[in-house]
Tab-separated table of C-alpha atoms in Angstrom:
chain	number	residue	atom	x	y	z
I	1	MET	CA	-98.001	45.366	49.610
I	2	LYS	CA	-95.008	44.702	50.050
I	3	THR	CA	-94.438	47.990	47.670
I	4	PHE	CA	-96.743	49.970	50.319
I	5	GLU	CA	-95.023	48.225	53.088
I	6	ASN	CA	-91.925	49.881	51.683
I	7	LEU	CA	-93.021	53.411	51.024
I	8	GLN	CA	-94.781	53.168	54.315
I	9	ASP	CA	-91.504	52.325	55.790
I	10	ILE	CA	-89.786	55.769	53.313
I	11	TRP	CA	-92.261	57.670	55.192
I	12	ASN	CA	-91.992	56.992	58.326
I	13	ALA	CA	-87.416	57.344	58.408
I	14	GLN	CA	-87.431	60.626	57.724
I	15	SER	CA	-86.488	63.266	59.619
I	16	ILE	CA	-89.265	65.500	61.067
I	17	SER	CA	-87.895	69.117	59.286
I	18	ASN	CA	-87.050	71.158	62.126
I	19	HIS	CA	-86.809	74.103	59.974
I	20	LYS	CA	-90.503	75.664	60.323
I	21	LYS	CA	-89.525	79.700	60.958
I	22	ASN	CA	-91.577	81.286	63.125
I	23	THR	CA	-93.208	84.924	62.638
I	24	ALA	CA	-90.647	86.533	65.093
I	25	GLU	CA	-87.989	85.151	62.989
I	26	LEU	CA	-88.692	86.103	59.709
I	27	ILE	CA	-89.173	89.550	60.629
I	28	VAL	CA	-85.731	88.715	62.577
I	29	MET	CA	-84.019	87.646	58.994
I	30	ALA	CA	-85.772	89.855	56.753
I	31	GLU	CA	-84.740	92.899	58.716
I	32	GLU	CA	-81.185	91.713	58.256
I	33	HIS	CA	-81.467	91.078	55.062
I	34	SER	CA	-82.272	95.009	54.894
I	35	LYS	CA	-79.677	96.097	57.023
I	36	LYS	CA	-77.579	94.370	54.367
I	37	ILE	CA	-78.785	96.068	51.649
I	38	GLN	CA	-78.356	99.184	52.877
I	39	LEU	CA	-75.032	98.123	54.090
I	40	ASN	CA	-74.634	97.457	50.591
I	41	HIS	CA	-75.576	100.818	49.229
I	42	ILE	CA	-73.411	102.975	52.097
I	43	GLY	CA	-70.626	100.802	50.694
I	44	THR	CA	-71.346	101.657	46.871
I	45	LEU	CA	-72.238	105.980	48.071
I	46	VAL	CA	-68.620	105.775	50.478
I	47	ILE	CA	-66.655	104.041	47.181
I	48	ILE	CA	-67.518	106.645	44.653
I	49	GLY	CA	-67.235	109.780	47.660
I	50	ILE	CA	-63.627	108.543	48.524
I	51	THR	CA	-63.132	108.301	43.894
I	52	THR	CA	-65.071	111.534	43.457
I	53	LEU	CA	-63.107	113.450	46.527
I	54	ILE	CA	-59.632	112.109	45.418
I	55	LEU	CA	-61.181	113.440	41.814
I	56	ILE	CA	-61.593	116.669	42.858
I	57	THR	CA	-57.963	117.088	44.701
I	58	TYR	CA	-56.866	115.607	42.417
I	59	PHE	CA	-58.220	118.353	39.722
I	60	ILE	CA	-57.483	121.546	42.784
I	61	TRP	CA	-53.397	120.032	43.401
I	62	ILE	CA	-53.146	120.600	39.351
I	63	GLY	CA	-54.187	124.396	39.803
I	64	SER	CA	-55.424	123.824	35.604
I	65	TYR	CA	-58.691	125.908	35.574
I	66	SER	CA	-58.072	126.733	32.009
I	67	PHE	CA	-60.221	125.087	29.462
I	68	SER	CA	-58.497	121.595	27.679
I	69	PHE	CA	-59.279	117.932	27.398
I	70	PHE	CA	-57.272	116.944	30.815
I	71	THR	CA	-59.456	119.565	32.376
I	72	LEU	CA	-62.256	118.410	30.186
I	73	GLY	CA	-61.724	114.519	31.247
I	74	LEU	CA	-61.078	115.501	34.827
I	75	ALA	CA	-65.109	117.905	34.774
I	76	LEU	CA	-66.759	114.869	33.097
I	77	MET	CA	-65.147	111.788	35.395
I	78	ILE	CA	-65.876	114.296	38.964
I	79	SER	CA	-69.977	114.454	37.210
I	80	SER	CA	-70.419	111.937	36.991
I	81	MET	CA	-69.383	110.519	39.978
I	82	LEU	CA	-70.954	113.628	41.853
I	83	ILE	CA	-74.436	112.131	39.832
I	84	ARG	CA	-74.422	108.731	41.238
I	85	ILE	CA	-73.600	109.367	44.419
I	86	LEU	CA	-77.194	111.081	44.071
I	87	ILE	CA	-78.739	108.382	42.924
I	88	GLU	CA	-76.774	106.127	45.464
I	89	GLY	CA	-78.635	108.854	47.951
I	90	VAL	CA	-82.018	108.455	46.500
I	91	SER	CA	-81.720	105.119	46.976
I	92	ILE	CA	-81.220	105.256	50.542
I	93	ARG	CA	-83.375	107.581	51.486
I	94	LYS	CA	-86.368	105.364	49.392
I	95	PHE	CA	-85.206	101.767	51.175
I	96	GLU	CA	-85.221	103.273	54.255
I	97	SER	CA	-88.710	104.551	53.384
I	98	LEU	CA	-90.473	100.645	52.928
I	99	ASN	CA	-92.482	100.184	55.886
I	100	THR	CA	-91.281	96.897	57.192
I	101	SER	CA	-94.721	96.494	59.162
I	102	LEU	CA	-96.678	96.872	56.409
I	103	PRO	CA	-99.061	93.305	55.500
I	104	LEU	CA	-96.501	91.181	53.209
I	105	VAL	CA	-98.327	91.722	50.479
I	106	ASP	CA	-98.421	95.822	50.180
I	107	TYR	CA	-94.598	95.397	51.267
I	108	CYS	CA	-93.970	93.190	48.210
I	109	LYS	CA	-95.347	96.562	46.290
I	110	LYS	CA	-94.142	99.258	47.611
I	111	ALA	CA	-90.362	96.490	47.357
I	112	THR	CA	-91.020	95.786	43.907
I	113	ALA	CA	-91.582	99.668	42.862
I	114	PHE	CA	-88.771	100.035	44.563
I	115	TYR	CA	-86.161	97.813	42.417
I	116	GLU	CA	-88.325	98.487	39.280
I	117	TRP	CA	-87.074	101.468	40.030
I	118	ARG	CA	-83.700	100.393	40.394
I	119	LYS	CA	-83.763	98.768	37.332
I	120	LYS	CA	-84.741	101.325	35.245
I	121	ILE	CA	-81.389	102.950	36.834
I	122	HIS	CA	-78.507	100.395	36.748
I	123	TYR	CA	-80.358	100.038	32.453
I	124	VAL	CA	-80.235	103.532	31.456
I	125	VAL	CA	-78.737	105.765	34.070
I	126	THR	CA	-76.160	103.788	34.819
I	127	PRO	CA	-74.190	103.175	31.765
I	128	ILE	CA	-74.454	106.290	30.618
I	129	ILE	CA	-72.511	107.341	33.954
I	130	TYR	CA	-70.670	104.892	32.858
I	131	MET	CA	-70.225	106.297	29.401
I	132	VAL	CA	-69.624	109.434	30.027
I	133	TYR	CA	-66.660	108.848	33.401
I	134	LEU	CA	-64.995	106.770	30.660
I	135	LEU	CA	-64.661	108.980	28.225
I	136	GLY	CA	-63.673	111.475	30.361
I	137	PHE	CA	-60.723	108.927	32.039
I	138	SER	CA	-60.117	108.592	28.331
I	139	LEU	CA	-59.181	112.727	27.556
I	140	LEU	CA	-56.416	111.969	30.551
I	141	ILE	CA	-54.633	109.694	28.211
I	142	PRO	CA	-53.453	111.886	26.365
I	143	THR	CA	-51.832	114.434	29.133
I	144	PHE	CA	-50.560	110.955	31.194
I	145	LYS	CA	-48.415	110.246	27.770
I	146	THR	CA	-46.757	113.723	27.853
I	147	GLU	CA	-46.586	114.337	31.426
I	148	PHE	CA	-45.652	110.827	32.935
I	149	SER	CA	-42.935	108.071	32.778
I	150	THR	CA	-43.545	105.211	29.951
I	151	PRO	CA	-44.124	102.492	33.056
I	152	PHE	CA	-46.216	104.932	35.323
I	153	PHE	CA	-48.137	105.483	32.109
I	154	ILE	CA	-48.627	101.932	31.368
I	155	TYR	CA	-49.725	101.397	34.897
I	156	LEU	CA	-52.286	104.723	35.100
I	157	VAL	CA	-53.307	102.811	31.524
I	158	VAL	CA	-53.716	99.609	32.602
I	159	SER	CA	-54.786	100.646	36.339
I	160	GLY	CA	-57.811	102.784	34.980
I	161	TYR	CA	-59.138	101.003	32.726
I	162	GLY	CA	-58.473	97.246	34.715
I	163	PHE	CA	-60.522	99.180	37.845
I	164	LEU	CA	-63.589	100.185	34.636
I	165	ILE	CA	-63.791	96.556	33.376
I	166	GLY	CA	-63.521	95.078	37.341
I	167	PHE	CA	-66.468	97.942	38.650
I	168	ALA	CA	-68.178	97.104	35.624
I	169	PHE	CA	-68.206	93.122	36.480
I	170	PHE	CA	-68.884	94.296	40.740
I	171	LEU	CA	-71.935	96.592	38.681
I	172	ARG	CA	-73.259	93.629	36.825
I	173	LYS	CA	-73.388	90.899	39.754
I	174	LYS	CA	-75.128	93.605	41.757
I	175	LEU	CA	-77.405	94.255	39.217
I	176	LYS	CA	-77.999	90.825	39.215
I	177	ASN	CA	-78.696	90.410	42.065
I	178	GLU	CA	-82.115	92.570	43.003
I	179	MET	CA	-83.076	91.442	39.325
I	180	GLU	CA	-83.429	88.116	41.591
I	181	ILE	CA	-84.658	90.351	44.239
I	182	LEU	CA	-87.179	91.699	41.693
I	183	ALA	CA	-88.640	88.267	40.046
I	184	PHE	CA	-89.461	86.605	43.853
I	185	LEU	CA	-91.551	89.534	45.041
I	186	LYS	CA	-93.480	89.606	41.388
I	187	ASN	CA	-93.520	86.164	42.600
I	188	ILE	CA	-94.996	87.119	45.883
I	189	GLN	CA	-97.689	88.848	44.488
């Protein structure tokens, strides 16, 4: 009987949870999370847009419109960024079209479809875009070597490839986050 009393004392000693959320609080939390995801998409779009504007400005500034590996490299970098901007724009529109007022199961199905689409983008299109950008940057290297001083050339190579490596880790983190959301949505269904 002593064991039962010990269990009863432990049961009675536990605090009553104040973590119960009502429906309105859950809706507010979901809307805040949705805004965070939208801002993430917009942030990605802004970063890619600024990079693209810099590349286009540089292309116009150098004024080299004849074919060379350098112009081909710039064209590959710019086109890969423009494609990524288009994809992020479509992602923003698709995400905004998710109707949060749908019943939970219906919303989860639509959100799952969105994240399945994003998964295809991340696993198929993004690596291709990334490789095209990397190829484009690599085509710039011989011209950088002949046109710039050795210290500046080293800076360009280290910062360029360093950016690409850093961006790969950023993409990996973003992909992991979206796949966690997808797994969560599949568990709800």
